[in-house]
Amino acid sequence: MLYRPRLPDGRKVPLSWPIALFRLTNNICWPLEENASWLAVVFDRFCWYLAFILFVITNDAEFRYLRVNINNLDEMLTGVPTYLVLIEIHLRAFTLGWRKQDFRRLLEKFYRQIYIESSLHPTIFKNIRSQLMPIFVLSSLYLSALISYVILPIYFLSIGSRELMYKMIPAFDYSPLWIYLLCCLSNLWIGVIVATMMLGEATVLSTLVFHLNGRYLMMREKLMAKVDVVLEKKKRDNGNQHIAAEYNKILVETLQENVALNTFAQEIQREYSFRLFVIVAFMAASLCGLGFKVYTSPMTSIGYIFWAIGKIQEILAIGTMGSTIVTITNQISSMYYESNWELVVFQSEDSKSNARLMKLVQLAIATNSKPFCLTGLNFFTISTTTALAILQGAGSYFTCLTSFR
């Protein structure tokens, strides 16, 4: 009974592979259908609580490893990346999972009103797909990192070892085979939640933003095309007394669409503000730990290499996405000013309609005077500038750590 996005006519939406993987493997975060049975709801909540408990137990075990190796910088920093990502996903995944039905309603509205179909607008859809390519790349990197961790228990079993997937010291004896296998299964489930949350949420957020950006572009093109038609009609008829009234009607329709898009943008902000804050807050420290591990032992850090490159790709992709929506919404007020309203006023003989027209243009410009920005709890805006600042900070931390070593 997992929620399956559908178009307004009931057709299933063709999901990109990261979102499809997110939906099928991460029931902690992915919502149920609105009409899900009570048994499905109970099982969904049980999985949420069970995963939460496993995260807490794993958190304790990984923190114990850090405490034991606090005097050995190399060993301690080997466990830092997994510990940081565990806390990060604990905050992100279970916050989303607790109120996942709000997430479902956001997706329903998106696929009903915002989503741009490839069959209707192939050029814009193709452009959106190209904008999403960096997200698909980082999704592949995170999936590769997960696979590299999954093969570790298989290798350890083949040589008779009892090491776990992550650097951790559990509070109990896990040497018996059945306990070790249970621990490996819990590690695997946590790894799947972590990887699919990171690749899935980034893809969903980027899909929302880039399709919204496409709607803004379509709105601008429609406005200019309609105004051109009105002006051409005036030239043909050479006596149209209702040109200002027709322009007013076009402007009102555009403003209604504009307000709807702005409202949806604010809904994205409300849904993702906290999780974006968590992503950015942990990014620099995670990159620093990953970079140190790769630097000190590159031959044994294949999974860390995939993970580090994926993290860099993630922050750059999110920053680019944030800058894209800022740029287009910053151009909307100019769009109204440049919509040839002065030509309409010059050619119209209806003074009342002219006055109303100028008031509407002023209202439209004021409505879009401030560009939309994705933020992390209003502490910072998501942009390429923020992404580069994080990478610069991670580099500074990395230099400091290597000097201590």
Short mmCIF file of C-alpha atoms in Angstrom, two decimals, residues 74 78 290-306 398 405:
data_model
loop_
_atom_site.label_atom_id
_atom_site.label_comp_id
_atom_site.label_asym_id
_atom_site.label_seq_id
_atom_site.Cartn_x
_atom_site.Cartn_y
_atom_site.Cartn_z
CA ASP A 74 43.56 7.57 12.63
CA THR A 78 37.75 5.96 10.57
CA LEU A 290 35.79 11.18 4.68
CA GLY A 291 38.68 13.11 3.14
CA PHE A 292 40.97 12.24 6.05
CA LYS A 293 40.13 8.53 5.80
CA VAL A 294 40.76 8.47 2.03
CA TYR A 295 43.98 10.46 2.46
CA THR A 296 45.44 8.18 5.16
CA SER A 297 44.51 4.80 3.62
CA PRO A 298 43.27 5.15 0.03
CA MET A 299 43.72 1.46 -0.86
CA THR A 300 41.26 0.29 1.82
CA SER A 301 38.75 3.12 1.42
CA ILE A 302 36.84 2.33 -1.77
CA GLY A 303 33.47 2.87 -0.11
CA TYR A 304 34.69 6.11 1.48
CA ILE A 305 35.86 7.37 -1.94
CA PHE A 306 32.40 6.81 -3.47
CA PHE A 398 40.93 18.70 6.63
CA ARG A 405 48.53 13.88 12.47
#
